[in-house]
Amino acid sequence: MTFSIHGLAVARGIAIGRVVLVASSRVDVAHYFIQPEQVSSEIKRLAFARDAVVKEVQGIQQNMPKDAPAELAAMLDVHLMLLEDELLSDGIKHWIGERLYNAEWALTSQLEVVARQFDEMLDPYLRERKADLEQVVERILRHMKGLPNALPVERSPRPGSSRQQDLLLEDSVDVPLVLVAHDLSPADMLQFKQSVFAGFVTDVGGKTSHTAIVARSLDIPAVVGARGASHWVKQDDWVIIDGDQGVMIVDPSAFILAEYGFKQRQASLERERLSRLRHTPAVSLDGQKVELLANIELPEDTVSAITVGAVGVGLFRSEFLFMGRDGKLPDEEQQFQAYLKAVQGMKGLPVTIRTVDIGADKPLDKPSERGPKEENYLNPALGLRAIRWSLADPEMFLTQLRAILRAAAHGQVHLLIPMLAHAKEIKQTLQLIEQARRELDQRALVHGPVKLGAMIEIPAAALSLPLFLKHFDFLSIGTNDLIQYTLAIDRADESVAHLYDPLHPAVLGLISNTIKAAHDMGKGVSVCGEMAGDPSLTKLLLGMGLRSFSMHPTQILTVKQEILRTDIGKLKNWVHEVMMSEHPATIVNG
Ligand code: PEP
Ligand code: MG
């Protein structure tokens, strides 16, 4: 039966495909595709972990004190039985062998399938065995991650039997796959960058959560905040993801499929048409030049930046180099190579490297050995994040600064600092940059000049601009956070997404003042938050005086088209009206 689930539209387009459900687990699970020749070693890796857990459980059984509750022994029996169950192992082989999922992903995918079968059982005792199954899977995952396995003792099961059923799904390797998950971390999304998915849907997340931002950079349709999506769909269900409307349609009828197939073809024609603007300079109807820069997460993204004609990188979110590394920070050489690759990839055009913005919704996979403790930097948006994190771990910060300064000897590099608010943070940052240069001199390593920029993304910064303009060469307005902190709403929380308003008069006031203050001082200013890539806001930002926009490469051509159609000289009264209005959205969207 066809039904639809609504969420927030984050990346445009239509995807039609079958569902790959990513199970949520209390243990972080890596999701990636393996090569066909790795299938048997991946199956062995899992078998090895399972055998080790069997031994572990048997060991616990043997060493159990005489007065241990009988339920505990029974529970361990159930766990052993589940560990040996073909239901689990055969399914896993399918996910690895046919879908080429890595072992952990295969395990959680099969858990999802079997858990649903347990949910549907009539016998309440058997239904309750789902929790045992989850514990067993968690033990295996923890073993694979090298984490200690605590013995869960809170349950009191009766012994029972499990059933055998063929859960193997029919082969669907050539069909487009769409990913449905409760939540995905930005690090997960990064892994999916190399993957084959045609679209994404998550239960949670806001429009400018970092997960959504990475989804947008992949240029595939995505919907976040689609509550219950991962609950209502099953592995291999057919779905349509409408990234324009923020809807997922499950089990579509032939009529609906035909309709969306048509929309899909229209969208690809539109893309083709836009691609002709690649080499057209971004100049408004009245001849004003506009700079269109790219936001990137990895050095390889420079390829798409160049392809769409970006005139530089306005934001390299360097924290993505720090993710998916099991908590081990990249050393100076690894970072230098990555920055150098980005600089070379841009072929002489400027590259703005932002120092790490870890924390809030971009945690490291594991606390780093030296840095702040997990409970500190996993604090959400108001916690130890970005420059606060860097200043709390000067050794890490200096390593990054040295790597960036070394890359600056090979091309135009701008150094951008996130989340500054205090004069003392500015002072410490400038001192550490000088120290990094001295350390490179001591090691006789070449380093180059950088333009120094500050992100304006905390209202306090936007309200003390002279301080920033005194110390920095340019400003970059991070509207994603500026909106979050001005309106006091978590950008990653879909339950307050309706309050996330780029057109709130307070937000518009801060942006407009920042642009004006920078221009008055003859300094550069750009917007690198998601507002820069939203074509419905291009005219307004141009009218406020903005001439430098940084966005995902996928948005550059659409925004360029808007610029080519705009006569900026005629916008003055309209912008004034918008800024004075209590409801700017009705004028901008009207
Ligand atoms: C912003 O806050 O607008 C920004 C560009 O930085 P990030 O989205 O990475 O926080
Ligand atoms: Mg930010």
PDB file of N, CA and C and ligand atoms in Angstrom, residues 210 213 315 317 319 354 357 362 385 455 457 478-481 491 528-529, ligand 1:
ATOM      1  N   HIS A 210      24.878  19.101  10.136  1.00  0.00           N
ATOM      2  CA  HIS A 210      26.019  18.787   9.264  1.00  0.00           C
ATOM      3  C   HIS A 210      25.751  17.568   8.401  1.00  0.00           C
ATOM      4  N   ILE A 213      24.106  18.935   5.471  1.00  0.00           N
ATOM      5  CA  ILE A 213      25.057  19.694   4.655  1.00  0.00           C
ATOM      6  C   ILE A 213      25.881  18.754   3.776  1.00  0.00           C
ATOM      7  N   LEU A 315      35.379  27.837   1.762  1.00  0.00           N
ATOM      8  CA  LEU A 315      35.298  27.137   3.055  1.00  0.00           C
ATOM      9  C   LEU A 315      35.694  25.674   2.864  1.00  0.00           C
ATOM     10  N   ARG A 317      36.012  22.678   5.092  1.00  0.00           N
ATOM     11  CA  ARG A 317      35.690  22.253   6.461  1.00  0.00           C
ATOM     12  C   ARG A 317      36.696  21.180   6.876  1.00  0.00           C
ATOM     13  N   GLU A 319      37.598  19.799   9.461  1.00  0.00           N
ATOM     14  CA  GLU A 319      37.298  18.786  10.486  1.00  0.00           C
ATOM     15  C   GLU A 319      36.984  17.425   9.880  1.00  0.00           C
ATOM     16  N   ARG A 354      39.454  26.330   6.826  1.00  0.00           N
ATOM     17  CA  ARG A 354      38.965  26.651   8.161  1.00  0.00           C
ATOM     18  C   ARG A 354      39.567  25.667   9.154  1.00  0.00           C
ATOM     19  N   ASP A 357      36.488  22.439  13.204  1.00  0.00           N
ATOM     20  CA  ASP A 357      35.246  22.783  13.902  1.00  0.00           C
ATOM     21  C   ASP A 357      34.625  21.474  14.392  1.00  0.00           C
ATOM     22  N   LYS A 362      29.294  17.491  15.259  1.00  0.00           N
ATOM     23  CA  LYS A 362      30.416  16.882  14.544  1.00  0.00           C
ATOM     24  C   LYS A 362      31.436  16.307  15.533  1.00  0.00           C
ATOM     25  N   ARG A 385      33.614  23.645  21.349  1.00  0.00           N
ATOM     26  CA  ARG A 385      33.487  23.399  19.918  1.00  0.00           C
ATOM     27  C   ARG A 385      34.413  24.336  19.157  1.00  0.00           C
ATOM     28  N   MET A 455      35.324  33.790  11.195  1.00  0.00           N
ATOM     29  CA  MET A 455      33.928  33.500  10.903  1.00  0.00           C
ATOM     30  C   MET A 455      33.068  34.326  11.844  1.00  0.00           C
ATOM     31  N   GLU A 457      29.791  33.999  13.301  1.00  0.00           N
ATOM     32  CA  GLU A 457      28.705  33.026  13.433  1.00  0.00           C
ATOM     33  C   GLU A 457      28.120  32.991  14.844  1.00  0.00           C
ATOM     34  N   GLY A 478      29.027  32.831   8.842  1.00  0.00           N
ATOM     35  CA  GLY A 478      28.514  31.454   8.928  1.00  0.00           C
ATOM     36  C   GLY A 478      27.062  31.536   9.348  1.00  0.00           C
ATOM     37  N   THR A 479      26.193  31.653   8.369  1.00  0.00           N
ATOM     38  CA  THR A 479      24.783  31.887   8.711  1.00  0.00           C
ATOM     39  C   THR A 479      24.141  30.688   9.413  1.00  0.00           C
ATOM     40  N   ASN A 480      24.668  29.497   9.172  1.00  0.00           N
ATOM     41  CA  ASN A 480      24.042  28.320   9.809  1.00  0.00           C
ATOM     42  C   ASN A 480      24.077  28.466  11.330  1.00  0.00           C
ATOM     43  N   ASP A 481      25.264  28.817  11.823  1.00  0.00           N
ATOM     44  CA  ASP A 481      25.378  28.982  13.265  1.00  0.00           C
ATOM     45  C   ASP A 481      24.850  30.327  13.722  1.00  0.00           C
ATOM     46  N   ARG A 491      20.265  23.709  15.464  1.00  0.00           N
ATOM     47  CA  ARG A 491      20.126  23.538  14.010  1.00  0.00           C
ATOM     48  C   ARG A 491      19.943  22.080  13.612  1.00  0.00           C
ATOM     49  N   CYS A 528      29.278  32.021   3.922  1.00  0.00           N
ATOM     50  CA  CYS A 528      29.603  30.633   3.582  1.00  0.00           C
ATOM     51  C   CYS A 528      28.604  29.646   4.196  1.00  0.00           C
ATOM     52  N   GLY A 529      27.566  30.165   4.866  1.00  0.00           N
ATOM     53  CA  GLY A 529      26.515  29.272   5.374  1.00  0.00           C
ATOM     54  C   GLY A 529      25.582  28.874   4.240  1.00  0.00           C
TER      55      GLY A 529
HETATM   56  C1  PEP B   1      28.046  28.104   9.312  1.00  0.00           C
HETATM   57  O1  PEP B   1      27.895  27.980  10.532  1.00  0.00           O
HETATM   58  O2  PEP B   1      27.273  28.776   8.593  1.00  0.00           O
HETATM   59  C2  PEP B   1      29.171  27.437   8.633  1.00  0.00           C
HETATM   60  C3  PEP B   1      29.434  27.665   7.367  1.00  0.00           C
HETATM   61  O3  PEP B   1      29.890  26.527   9.335  1.00  0.00           O
HETATM   62  P1  PEP B   1      29.329  25.071   9.689  1.00  0.00           P
HETATM   63  O4  PEP B   1      28.068  24.843   8.913  1.00  0.00           O
HETATM   64  O5  PEP B   1      30.382  24.093   9.332  1.00  0.00           O
HETATM   65  O6  PEP B   1      29.093  25.163  11.158  1.00  0.00           O
END
